[in-house]
Amino acid sequence: MIKLGIIGCGYWGPNLVRNFNSINGVEIAYCADLDENRLSHVKSLYQKIEITRDYNSILEDEEVEAVVIATPVETHYKIASDALKANKHVLIEKPITNNSKDAIELIRLAEKNKEILMVDHTFEYSAPVRKIKEILKSNELGKILTIDMIRVNLGLFQEKINVIWDLAPHDVSMLLYYLEETPLTARAIGQSYIRDGIEDDARITLEFKDKIVANMHVSWLDPCKTRRTTIVGNKKMLVFDDVAQDEKIKIYDKGVTIQKNNIPKQPYYDTYEQWVLTYRTGDVYAPKIENKEPLSVMAAHFIDCIKNSKKPLTDGYSGLRVVKVIEAAQKSLKNDGIKVDVEND
Ligand SMILES: NC(=O)c1ccc[n+]([C@@H]2O[C@H](COP(=O)([O-])OP(=O)(O)OC[C@H]3O[C@@H](n4cnc5c(N)ncnc54)[C@H](O)[C@@H]3O)[C@@H](O)[C@H]2O)c1
């Protein structure tokens, strides 16, 4: 039996409680929150869980092997470093920290104490995202040219972090998972329309090697909940609509080629006929995707890593890579969208 403590039971924490609670061989011994109302809510659902306002009482219990941290990002470093120093394995919600220096320190602490440090990049555990990775690996789309990601809705407005820190970690983690590399540069523009100084709408452009360009639009100020990724390859194109009830992924056998024998030698075109592009519009298909809650897959993976001393798919380094991209985007945002180099490992 692995004993766990969950710290932070606001909006997201109860989802973690529900998922860990359903894993055989796991006991959630404690839940901590500063807010009595949130603790009463958890207690009303799970009478056996001990509730506390002070997370240190979880860290003091030697029977607790691991903690799950679902508090606001600015508190992640302090709570996680306290937990690692108390020899607990740690799972932290995304983003791992609000700066790369702190993420590096958490990695160092975990390695020193031989503890598991994992970050919940939830989408890397989602079936459609894993299916997309499989499709990309099979080279069905050909060479990747562009990736466009949209994550917009009305709210949930945050008080202390802007929309980039809140929402972009999801898309950045997916992007790095798909491409298995980090971008070279980041540019971002954004505006704060509702709360002064906290951007609620932002657009990010990331450039990778080999001319791959990814664009992201993240916003709390949109009437429609949209979570869409479009991946354009030179053979086929893919659209992932995570809001769709079914057929979340569609693969379009669409493309465009220039008929080379019609291109004149000169760098200009005299007639329309010389400028011949062939558009290919073939079949569209939707691959079958299993229907499993990503959070349950993520939670089971954390427990498996603890039990079998495995390296998590989304370990501290994965968390750090995402934070470095967000940091570069944030720097660009604060400097009128200039191109900022993304620091690499
Ligand atoms: N993986 C996902 O899809 C996903 C979705 C939403 C939020 N999140 C992440 O989850 C984390 C929490 O987000 P949220 O929306 O639930 O925030 P929230 O503000 O709704 O909840 C945070 C809770 O933490 C508590 N808290 C703060 N400091 C504490 C401390 N020192 N000790 C104990 N409790 C403390 C607060 O009282 C609050 O109840 C963030 O890191 C966020 O990015 C992840």
mmCIF file of C-alpha atoms in Angstrom, residues 74-217:
data_model
loop_
_atom_site.group_PDB
_atom_site.id
_atom_site.type_symbol
_atom_site.label_atom_id
_atom_site.label_comp_id
_atom_site.label_asym_id
_atom_site.label_seq_id
_atom_site.Cartn_x
_atom_site.Cartn_y
_atom_site.Cartn_z
ATOM 1 C CA GLU A 74 4.085 30.372 -7.258
ATOM 2 C CA THR A 75 3.918 27.941 -4.305
ATOM 3 C CA HIS A 76 5.189 24.851 -6.175
ATOM 4 C CA TYR A 77 8.885 25.337 -5.474
ATOM 5 C CA LYS A 78 8.586 25.823 -1.709
ATOM 6 C CA ILE A 79 6.186 22.929 -1.167
ATOM 7 C CA ALA A 80 8.028 20.566 -3.519
ATOM 8 C CA SER A 81 11.451 21.325 -2.059
ATOM 9 C CA ASP A 82 10.106 20.796 1.478
ATOM 10 C CA ALA A 83 8.621 17.476 0.365
ATOM 11 C CA LEU A 84 11.784 16.284 -1.386
ATOM 12 C CA LYS A 85 13.852 17.247 1.674
ATOM 13 C CA ALA A 86 11.434 15.146 3.751
ATOM 14 C CA ASN A 87 12.205 12.194 1.423
ATOM 15 C CA LYS A 88 8.858 12.086 -0.346
ATOM 16 C CA HIS A 89 8.338 11.349 -4.023
ATOM 17 C CA VAL A 90 6.701 14.357 -5.649
ATOM 18 C CA LEU A 91 4.144 14.851 -8.390
ATOM 19 C CA ILE A 92 3.591 18.531 -9.224
ATOM 20 C CA GLU A 93 0.906 20.066 -11.350
ATOM 21 C CA LYS A 94 1.991 21.912 -14.477
ATOM 22 C CA PRO A 95 3.975 24.103 -14.824
ATOM 23 C CA ILE A 96 6.616 22.595 -12.559
ATOM 24 C CA THR A 97 7.701 26.043 -11.261
ATOM 25 C CA ASN A 98 7.403 29.671 -12.302
ATOM 26 C CA ASN A 99 11.095 29.912 -13.277
ATOM 27 C CA SER A 100 13.761 27.566 -14.592
ATOM 28 C CA LYS A 101 16.208 28.185 -11.743
ATOM 29 C CA ASP A 102 13.751 26.683 -9.255
ATOM 30 C CA ALA A 103 12.985 23.757 -11.555
ATOM 31 C CA ILE A 104 16.712 22.965 -11.785
ATOM 32 C CA GLU A 105 16.959 23.068 -7.986
ATOM 33 C CA LEU A 106 14.037 20.630 -7.631
ATOM 34 C CA ILE A 107 15.680 18.248 -10.107
ATOM 35 C CA ARG A 108 18.925 18.481 -8.127
ATOM 36 C CA LEU A 109 17.149 17.790 -4.842
ATOM 37 C CA ALA A 110 15.241 14.820 -6.257
ATOM 38 C CA GLU A 111 18.403 13.321 -7.710
ATOM 39 C CA LYS A 112 20.324 13.857 -4.476
ATOM 40 C CA ASN A 113 17.601 12.195 -2.392
ATOM 41 C CA LYS A 114 16.820 9.555 -5.057
ATOM 42 C CA GLU A 115 13.156 10.559 -5.151
ATOM 43 C CA ILE A 116 10.794 10.532 -8.111
ATOM 44 C CA LEU A 117 10.017 14.015 -9.370
ATOM 45 C CA MET A 118 7.217 14.089 -11.905
ATOM 46 C CA VAL A 119 5.161 16.880 -13.422
ATOM 47 C CA ASP A 120 1.580 16.468 -14.552
ATOM 48 C CA HIS A 121 1.745 17.336 -18.233
ATOM 49 C CA THR A 122 -1.706 15.773 -18.494
ATOM 50 C CA PHE A 123 -1.964 15.778 -22.270
ATOM 51 C CA GLU A 124 1.048 13.529 -22.703
ATOM 52 C CA TYR A 125 -1.134 10.881 -21.070
ATOM 53 C CA SER A 126 -4.143 11.487 -23.287
ATOM 54 C CA ALA A 127 -5.091 8.877 -25.851
ATOM 55 C CA PRO A 128 -5.525 11.262 -28.832
ATOM 56 C CA VAL A 129 -2.156 12.905 -28.150
ATOM 57 C CA ARG A 130 -0.488 9.513 -27.949
ATOM 58 C CA LYS A 131 -2.239 8.505 -31.177
ATOM 59 C CA ILE A 132 -0.910 11.643 -32.877
ATOM 60 C CA LYS A 133 2.591 10.784 -31.707
ATOM 61 C CA GLU A 134 2.167 7.311 -33.249
ATOM 62 C CA ILE A 135 0.986 8.867 -36.530
ATOM 63 C CA LEU A 136 3.933 11.272 -36.607
ATOM 64 C CA LYS A 137 6.371 8.444 -35.885
ATOM 65 C CA SER A 138 4.937 6.438 -38.780
ATOM 66 C CA ASN A 139 5.714 9.422 -41.060
ATOM 67 C CA GLU A 140 2.170 9.330 -42.466
ATOM 68 C CA LEU A 141 2.076 13.124 -42.616
ATOM 69 C CA GLY A 142 5.542 13.383 -44.170
ATOM 70 C CA LYS A 143 7.813 16.203 -43.116
ATOM 71 C CA ILE A 144 6.152 18.475 -40.557
ATOM 72 C CA LEU A 145 5.859 22.036 -41.844
ATOM 73 C CA THR A 146 3.625 23.930 -39.403
ATOM 74 C CA ILE A 147 1.724 23.288 -36.192
ATOM 75 C CA ASP A 148 -1.084 25.534 -35.088
ATOM 76 C CA MET A 149 -2.578 25.265 -31.598
ATOM 77 C CA ILE A 150 -5.587 27.083 -30.179
ATOM 78 C CA ARG A 151 -6.616 26.914 -26.520
ATOM 79 C CA VAL A 152 -9.233 29.567 -25.811
ATOM 80 C CA ASN A 153 -12.354 29.913 -23.697
ATOM 81 C CA LEU A 154 -14.116 32.459 -21.507
ATOM 82 C CA GLY A 155 -12.029 32.269 -18.283
ATOM 83 C CA LEU A 156 -10.919 30.890 -15.975
ATOM 84 C CA PHE A 157 -9.199 34.210 -15.198
ATOM 85 C CA GLN A 158 -6.182 33.898 -12.904
ATOM 86 C CA GLU A 159 -5.070 36.577 -10.460
ATOM 87 C CA LYS A 160 -1.347 36.008 -10.272
ATOM 88 C CA ILE A 161 -0.253 34.515 -13.577
ATOM 89 C CA ASN A 162 -0.989 35.468 -17.137
ATOM 90 C CA VAL A 163 -2.622 33.287 -19.750
ATOM 91 C CA ILE A 164 0.741 32.118 -21.104
ATOM 92 C CA TRP A 165 1.812 30.622 -17.774
ATOM 93 C CA ASP A 166 -1.683 29.220 -17.216
ATOM 94 C CA LEU A 167 -2.546 27.624 -20.548
ATOM 95 C CA ALA A 168 0.513 27.432 -22.799
ATOM 96 C CA PRO A 169 2.302 24.741 -20.715
ATOM 97 C CA HIS A 170 -0.298 22.280 -22.043
ATOM 98 C CA ASP A 171 0.433 23.053 -25.686
ATOM 99 C CA VAL A 172 4.173 23.424 -25.206
ATOM 100 C CA SER A 173 4.382 20.042 -23.499
ATOM 101 C CA MET A 174 2.432 18.424 -26.355
ATOM 102 C CA LEU A 175 4.602 20.133 -28.938
ATOM 103 C CA LEU A 176 7.849 18.971 -27.338
ATOM 104 C CA TYR A 177 6.395 15.481 -27.010
ATOM 105 C CA TYR A 178 5.444 15.405 -30.703
ATOM 106 C CA LEU A 179 8.647 16.866 -32.093
ATOM 107 C CA GLU A 180 11.089 15.487 -29.504
ATOM 108 C CA GLU A 181 13.047 18.720 -29.630
ATOM 109 C CA THR A 182 12.914 22.185 -28.147
ATOM 110 C CA PRO A 183 12.315 25.309 -30.223
ATOM 111 C CA LEU A 184 15.197 27.577 -31.105
ATOM 112 C CA THR A 185 13.326 30.835 -30.606
ATOM 113 C CA ALA A 186 10.081 32.211 -29.199
ATOM 114 C CA ARG A 187 8.090 35.328 -29.963
ATOM 115 C CA ALA A 188 4.934 36.382 -28.183
ATOM 116 C CA ILE A 189 2.496 39.225 -28.140
ATOM 117 C CA GLY A 190 -0.378 39.623 -25.735
ATOM 118 C CA GLN A 191 -2.648 42.088 -24.029
ATOM 119 C CA SER A 192 -4.294 42.507 -20.653
ATOM 120 C CA TYR A 193 -7.874 43.585 -21.292
ATOM 121 C CA ILE A 194 -9.564 42.679 -18.020
ATOM 122 C CA ARG A 195 -6.949 42.881 -15.244
ATOM 123 C CA ASP A 196 -4.115 45.384 -15.473
ATOM 124 C CA GLY A 197 -0.749 43.748 -16.085
ATOM 125 C CA ILE A 198 -2.077 40.211 -16.431
ATOM 126 C CA GLU A 199 -2.274 39.282 -20.105
ATOM 127 C CA ASP A 200 -5.494 37.433 -20.846
ATOM 128 C CA ASP A 201 -4.901 36.890 -24.572
ATOM 129 C CA ALA A 202 -1.602 35.931 -26.176
ATOM 130 C CA ARG A 203 -0.152 34.558 -29.364
ATOM 131 C CA ILE A 204 3.147 32.702 -29.420
ATOM 132 C CA THR A 205 5.337 31.719 -32.356
ATOM 133 C CA LEU A 206 8.005 29.084 -31.856
ATOM 134 C CA GLU A 207 10.611 28.281 -34.478
ATOM 135 C CA PHE A 208 12.260 24.884 -34.581
ATOM 136 C CA LYS A 209 15.081 23.702 -36.776
ATOM 137 C CA ASP A 210 14.278 22.626 -40.352
ATOM 138 C CA LYS A 211 11.809 25.517 -40.783
ATOM 139 C CA ILE A 212 9.139 23.997 -38.514
ATOM 140 C CA VAL A 213 6.996 26.791 -37.116
ATOM 141 C CA ALA A 214 4.438 26.395 -34.337
ATOM 142 C CA ASN A 215 1.836 28.990 -33.457
ATOM 143 C CA MET A 216 -0.260 29.081 -30.325
ATOM 144 C CA HIS A 217 -3.200 31.210 -29.373
#
